Short mmCIF file of C-alpha atoms in Angstrom, two decimals:
data_model
loop_
_atom_site.label_atom_id
_atom_site.label_comp_id
_atom_site.label_asym_id
_atom_site.label_seq_id
_atom_site.Cartn_x
_atom_site.Cartn_y
_atom_site.Cartn_z
CA MET G 158 76.55 77.58 123.09
CA THR G 159 79.33 80.15 122.84
CA SER G 160 82.70 80.51 124.51
CA ARG G 161 81.35 82.91 127.07
CA GLY G 162 78.86 80.60 129.21
CA ILE G 163 82.47 78.59 129.83
CA GLY G 164 84.12 79.07 132.69
CA LEU G 165 88.39 77.73 132.69
CA LEU G 166 90.13 76.19 135.28
CA SER G 167 93.95 74.71 135.10
CA SER G 168 96.19 72.94 137.55
CA ARG G 169 99.26 75.19 138.78
CA THR G 170 101.39 73.40 136.73
CA ASP G 171 103.54 74.80 133.86
CA VAL G 172 102.11 72.95 131.18
CA ALA G 173 98.42 73.69 131.73
CA LYS G 174 98.69 77.23 132.46
CA ALA G 175 100.07 77.80 129.20
CA ALA G 176 97.32 75.74 127.66
CA GLU G 177 95.35 77.91 129.44
CA VAL G 178 97.40 81.07 127.84
CA LEU G 179 96.40 79.98 123.56
CA LEU G 180 92.58 78.63 125.43
CA ARG G 181 92.45 81.98 126.05
CA ARG G 182 93.74 83.85 122.79
CA ARG G 183 90.87 82.13 120.92
CA TYR G 184 88.18 82.26 123.21
CA ARG G 185 86.06 84.57 125.69
CA PHE G 186 85.65 82.90 128.84
CA ALA G 187 82.49 83.40 131.96
CA ASP G 188 84.12 83.55 135.57
CA PRO G 189 84.02 80.12 136.62
CA ALA G 190 81.72 81.22 139.51
CA ASP G 191 78.86 82.22 136.89
CA ALA G 192 79.92 79.31 133.84
CA GLU G 193 77.40 77.13 132.99
CA VAL G 194 79.97 74.15 132.58
CA LEU G 195 84.00 74.05 133.25
CA VAL G 196 86.96 73.70 131.14
CA ALA G 197 89.75 72.04 133.80
CA LEU G 198 93.27 71.80 131.87
CA GLY G 199 95.38 69.34 134.09
CA GLY G 200 95.95 65.93 135.62
CA ASP G 201 92.98 63.73 136.78
CA GLY G 202 94.28 64.67 140.10
CA PHE G 203 93.50 68.12 139.49
CA MET G 204 90.42 67.41 138.07
CA LEU G 205 89.50 65.39 141.94
CA HIS G 206 89.81 68.25 142.85
CA THR G 207 87.85 70.51 141.02
CA LEU G 208 85.07 67.84 141.75
CA HIS G 209 85.83 68.19 145.70
CA GLU G 210 85.44 72.34 145.33
CA MET G 211 81.73 71.50 144.10
CA LEU G 212 81.51 69.02 147.38
CA ASP G 213 82.23 71.46 149.33
CA GLY G 214 80.12 74.37 148.41
CA GLU G 215 83.10 76.29 147.05
CA ARG G 216 82.19 76.25 143.18
CA PRO G 217 78.83 76.00 141.78
CA GLN G 218 77.97 72.29 141.03
CA VAL G 219 78.28 72.57 136.76
CA PRO G 220 79.11 69.82 134.12
CA VAL G 221 82.86 69.54 133.66
CA PHE G 222 84.84 69.26 130.47
CA GLY G 223 88.23 68.08 131.42
CA MET G 224 91.42 68.54 128.89
CA ASN G 225 94.96 65.89 129.38
CA ARG G 226 97.10 69.02 130.80
CA GLY G 227 99.31 65.92 133.54
CA THR G 228 100.16 62.84 133.49
CA VAL G 229 97.31 59.11 132.90
CA GLY G 230 94.77 62.18 131.62
CA PHE G 231 91.51 58.96 132.38
CA LEU G 232 88.93 61.70 133.57
CA MET G 233 89.86 63.86 131.08
CA ASN G 234 89.63 64.86 127.12
CA ASP G 235 92.02 64.93 124.64
CA TRP G 236 94.18 68.17 124.36
CA VAL G 237 92.88 70.53 121.75
CA VAL G 238 92.84 73.55 120.77
CA ASP G 239 89.86 74.16 118.54
CA ARG G 240 86.23 73.65 118.19
CA LEU G 241 86.18 73.24 121.79
CA CYS G 242 82.18 74.94 122.07
CA GLU G 243 81.53 72.35 119.82
CA ARG G 244 83.41 69.82 121.50
CA ILE G 245 81.31 70.95 124.70
CA GLU G 246 77.47 70.74 122.99
CA GLN G 247 78.96 67.73 121.15
CA ALA G 248 79.87 65.46 124.97
CA LYS G 249 77.98 62.80 126.47
CA PRO G 250 77.60 63.62 130.29
CA ILE G 251 78.76 61.63 132.68
CA ARG G 252 77.09 60.99 135.94
CA VAL G 253 79.44 60.18 139.26
CA ALA G 254 78.05 59.96 142.96
CA PRO G 255 80.27 60.14 145.46
CA LEU G 256 81.16 58.16 148.68
CA GLU G 257 80.58 59.54 151.86
CA MET G 258 83.23 58.95 154.20
CA ARG G 259 82.50 59.19 158.26
CA ALA G 260 85.32 58.65 160.31
CA THR G 261 85.35 58.53 163.87
CA THR G 262 88.91 58.43 165.01
CA VAL G 263 90.10 56.69 168.27
CA GLY G 264 90.54 59.85 170.37
CA GLY G 265 86.31 60.09 169.42
CA LYS G 266 86.90 62.84 166.81
CA ALA G 267 84.38 62.79 163.61
CA PHE G 268 84.87 64.16 159.97
CA THR G 269 82.88 63.68 157.29
CA HIS G 270 84.76 63.56 154.07
CA SER G 271 83.56 62.62 150.57
CA ALA G 272 85.82 60.24 147.33
CA ILE G 273 84.63 60.44 143.82
CA ASN G 274 87.27 57.55 143.33
CA GLU G 275 87.87 55.33 146.88
CA VAL G 276 88.13 55.57 150.34
CA SER G 277 90.93 53.30 151.94
CA LEU G 278 92.83 52.24 155.49
CA LEU G 279 95.68 52.26 155.41
CA ARG G 280 98.02 51.09 158.12
CA GLU G 281 100.23 53.29 159.60
CA THR G 282 102.39 51.65 161.51
CA ARG G 283 104.61 47.96 160.69
CA GLN G 284 102.54 46.22 161.96
CA THR G 285 99.32 44.45 160.31
CA ALA G 286 95.38 46.32 160.34
CA LYS G 287 93.05 44.06 161.89
CA ILE G 288 89.76 45.11 160.51
CA GLU G 289 86.29 43.74 161.20
CA ILE G 290 84.06 44.33 157.85
CA SER G 291 80.48 45.15 158.75
CA VAL G 292 78.13 44.91 155.59
CA ASN G 293 74.18 46.44 156.24
CA GLY G 294 74.82 46.30 160.31
CA ARG G 295 75.67 42.66 160.26
CA VAL G 296 79.39 41.64 160.89
CA ALA G 297 80.06 40.12 157.09
CA LEU G 298 84.22 38.74 157.93
CA PRO G 299 84.82 39.04 161.61
CA GLU G 300 88.44 39.96 161.79
CA LEU G 301 90.58 41.26 158.09
CA ALA G 302 94.34 41.04 158.87
CA CYS G 303 96.35 43.14 155.96
CA ASP G 304 97.56 46.41 155.02
CA GLY G 305 94.49 48.10 154.65
CA VAL G 306 90.79 47.72 152.82
CA LEU G 307 88.97 49.89 150.22
CA VAL G 308 85.93 50.96 149.11
CA ALA G 309 85.59 52.04 145.62
CA THR G 310 83.21 53.78 142.94
CA PRO G 311 82.77 52.13 139.77
CA ALA G 312 84.68 55.03 138.79
CA GLY G 313 87.57 54.79 140.91
CA SER G 314 87.33 51.12 139.88
CA THR G 315 90.42 51.32 137.56
CA ALA G 316 92.60 53.27 139.99
CA TYR G 317 93.40 52.02 143.03
CA ASN G 318 91.49 49.17 143.41
CA LEU G 319 92.81 47.80 140.39
CA SER G 320 96.69 48.10 141.52
CA ALA G 321 94.70 46.28 144.41
CA ARG G 322 93.88 43.58 141.98
CA GLY G 323 90.42 44.76 142.16
CA PRO G 324 87.63 44.35 139.94
CA ILE G 325 86.31 46.74 137.06
CA LEU G 326 83.01 47.55 137.76
CA PRO G 327 80.84 49.47 134.69
CA LEU G 328 80.31 52.31 135.06
CA GLN G 329 76.24 52.02 134.66
CA ALA G 330 77.08 48.90 136.96
CA ARG G 331 74.89 49.78 140.34
CA MET G 332 78.32 48.61 142.09
CA LEU G 333 81.00 49.56 144.41
CA ALA G 334 83.98 47.18 144.54
CA LEU G 335 85.31 46.45 148.44
CA THR G 336 89.34 45.25 148.06
CA PRO G 337 91.66 44.26 150.89
CA ILE G 338 95.36 45.40 150.45
CA SER G 339 97.73 42.45 150.95
CA PRO G 340 96.31 40.29 152.61
CA PHE G 341 97.29 38.57 155.36
CA ARG G 342 94.25 36.87 156.76
CA PRO G 343 92.17 35.00 155.22
CA ARG G 344 94.55 34.24 152.72
CA ARG G 345 92.60 33.32 150.01
CA TRP G 346 89.52 36.73 151.03
CA SER G 347 89.69 38.97 147.07
CA GLY G 348 87.21 40.98 148.11
CA ALA G 349 83.37 40.71 147.40
CA ILE G 350 80.83 43.01 144.93
CA LEU G 351 78.53 45.16 146.09
CA PRO G 352 74.67 46.96 145.30
CA ASP G 353 75.61 50.62 145.96
CA ASP G 354 73.16 50.67 148.39
CA THR G 355 74.81 49.08 151.06
CA ALA G 356 76.62 50.78 154.10
CA VAL G 357 79.64 49.13 155.21
CA CYS G 358 81.49 49.78 158.56
CA LEU G 359 84.77 48.82 159.30
CA THR G 360 85.95 48.60 162.91
CA ILE G 361 89.94 48.88 163.61
CA LEU G 362 90.86 46.00 166.02
CA GLU G 363 93.52 47.12 168.47
CA ALA G 364 93.54 50.64 166.93
CA GLU G 365 95.20 51.60 169.71
CA ASN G 366 98.00 49.28 168.90
CA ARG G 367 98.08 48.52 165.67
CA PRO G 368 96.84 52.27 164.06
CA VAL G 369 95.30 52.89 160.67
CA SER G 370 94.76 55.68 158.73
CA ALA G 371 91.67 56.29 156.03
CA VAL G 372 91.58 58.23 153.13
CA ALA G 373 88.95 59.72 150.85
CA ASP G 374 90.50 60.55 147.88
CA GLN G 375 92.79 62.77 148.48
CA THR G 376 91.40 63.92 152.60
CA GLU G 377 93.62 61.62 155.38
CA VAL G 378 92.25 61.04 158.99
CA ARG G 379 94.83 59.32 161.15
CA ASP G 380 94.56 57.35 163.93
CA VAL G 381 90.40 55.50 162.90
CA ALA G 382 88.75 53.42 165.22
CA LYS G 383 85.65 53.15 162.87
CA VAL G 384 85.30 54.36 159.46
CA GLU G 385 81.24 54.32 157.80
CA ILE G 386 81.07 54.30 154.39
CA ARG G 387 78.08 54.31 151.61
CA LEU G 388 77.59 56.25 148.56
CA ASP G 389 75.22 59.32 148.25
CA ARG G 390 73.38 59.84 145.02
CA GLU G 391 71.94 63.24 146.02
CA ARG G 392 75.15 65.02 145.73
CA SER G 393 76.17 63.44 142.13
CA LEU G 394 78.13 65.39 139.47
CA THR G 395 78.20 65.87 135.88
CA LEU G 396 81.78 64.56 133.35
CA LEU G 397 81.31 65.82 130.06
CA PHE G 398 83.59 63.63 127.32
CA ASP G 399 83.87 63.42 123.83
CA PRO G 400 81.59 60.70 122.55
CA GLU G 401 84.27 58.92 121.25
CA HIS G 402 86.46 58.93 124.23
CA ALA G 403 83.42 58.54 127.04
CA LEU G 404 84.89 57.62 130.09
CA ASP G 405 82.16 54.37 130.40
CA GLU G 406 83.93 53.47 127.48
CA ARG G 407 87.54 53.71 128.79
CA ILE G 408 86.30 51.51 132.16
CA ALA G 409 84.55 48.62 129.85
CA MET G 410 88.15 48.61 127.53
CA GLU G 411 90.54 48.27 130.59
CA GLN G 412 89.38 45.04 131.64
CA PHE G 413 91.03 43.86 127.95
CA ALA G 414 94.23 46.78 128.55
CA THR G 415 97.42 44.40 128.66
#
């Protein structure tokens, strides 16, 4: 592949813009709308933003090769100016499928959003949230008193899910993590690992008195009454990684982080 088939995007930070200038001096890039591959300069937040633009139809769904010009950079490759075309040709493709969140508010409004990492429900006030959890139409937990609860994909299992003491899921695992956030009752319930074809329904109990918001990655819906979550494999996206730093290996090695 020549650089003519590669599009270039960058976040608005000074570091990312400076990196874009360096790359444009070295390579000739295609218009992102016509590119076969996109290079994304920034951090994990910018990568998620780029992927969501594809899911929302604002950009063509093409493979994305990220280079870290942000902070954590878990979804990114190392920043290197040289050998860009060769790195992309040799990159390991990783498919990630998004969650679909269908949220209905107390007022009856319905919203549908996608999440690459997780869908999280969070209490809006000092009062504990009370949530009923159903799995495939069956009530699995009649009442969870908590700060919140989340459903994470394998790709997102090392993000908020891990901070909430949820399990790390290998990227090849066809599983989802259902993880409570600061559970009060039942105290000993630490969550569940579910097959990724599971439909999860989270119903807010006492929704008007104990308001809860739902967040799909970076998009929030406030005052929800019910949230339905499922994996949408038909809209999976492709990330490209240097073979020695592929996402599946990074996730696996996070189990040994200290």
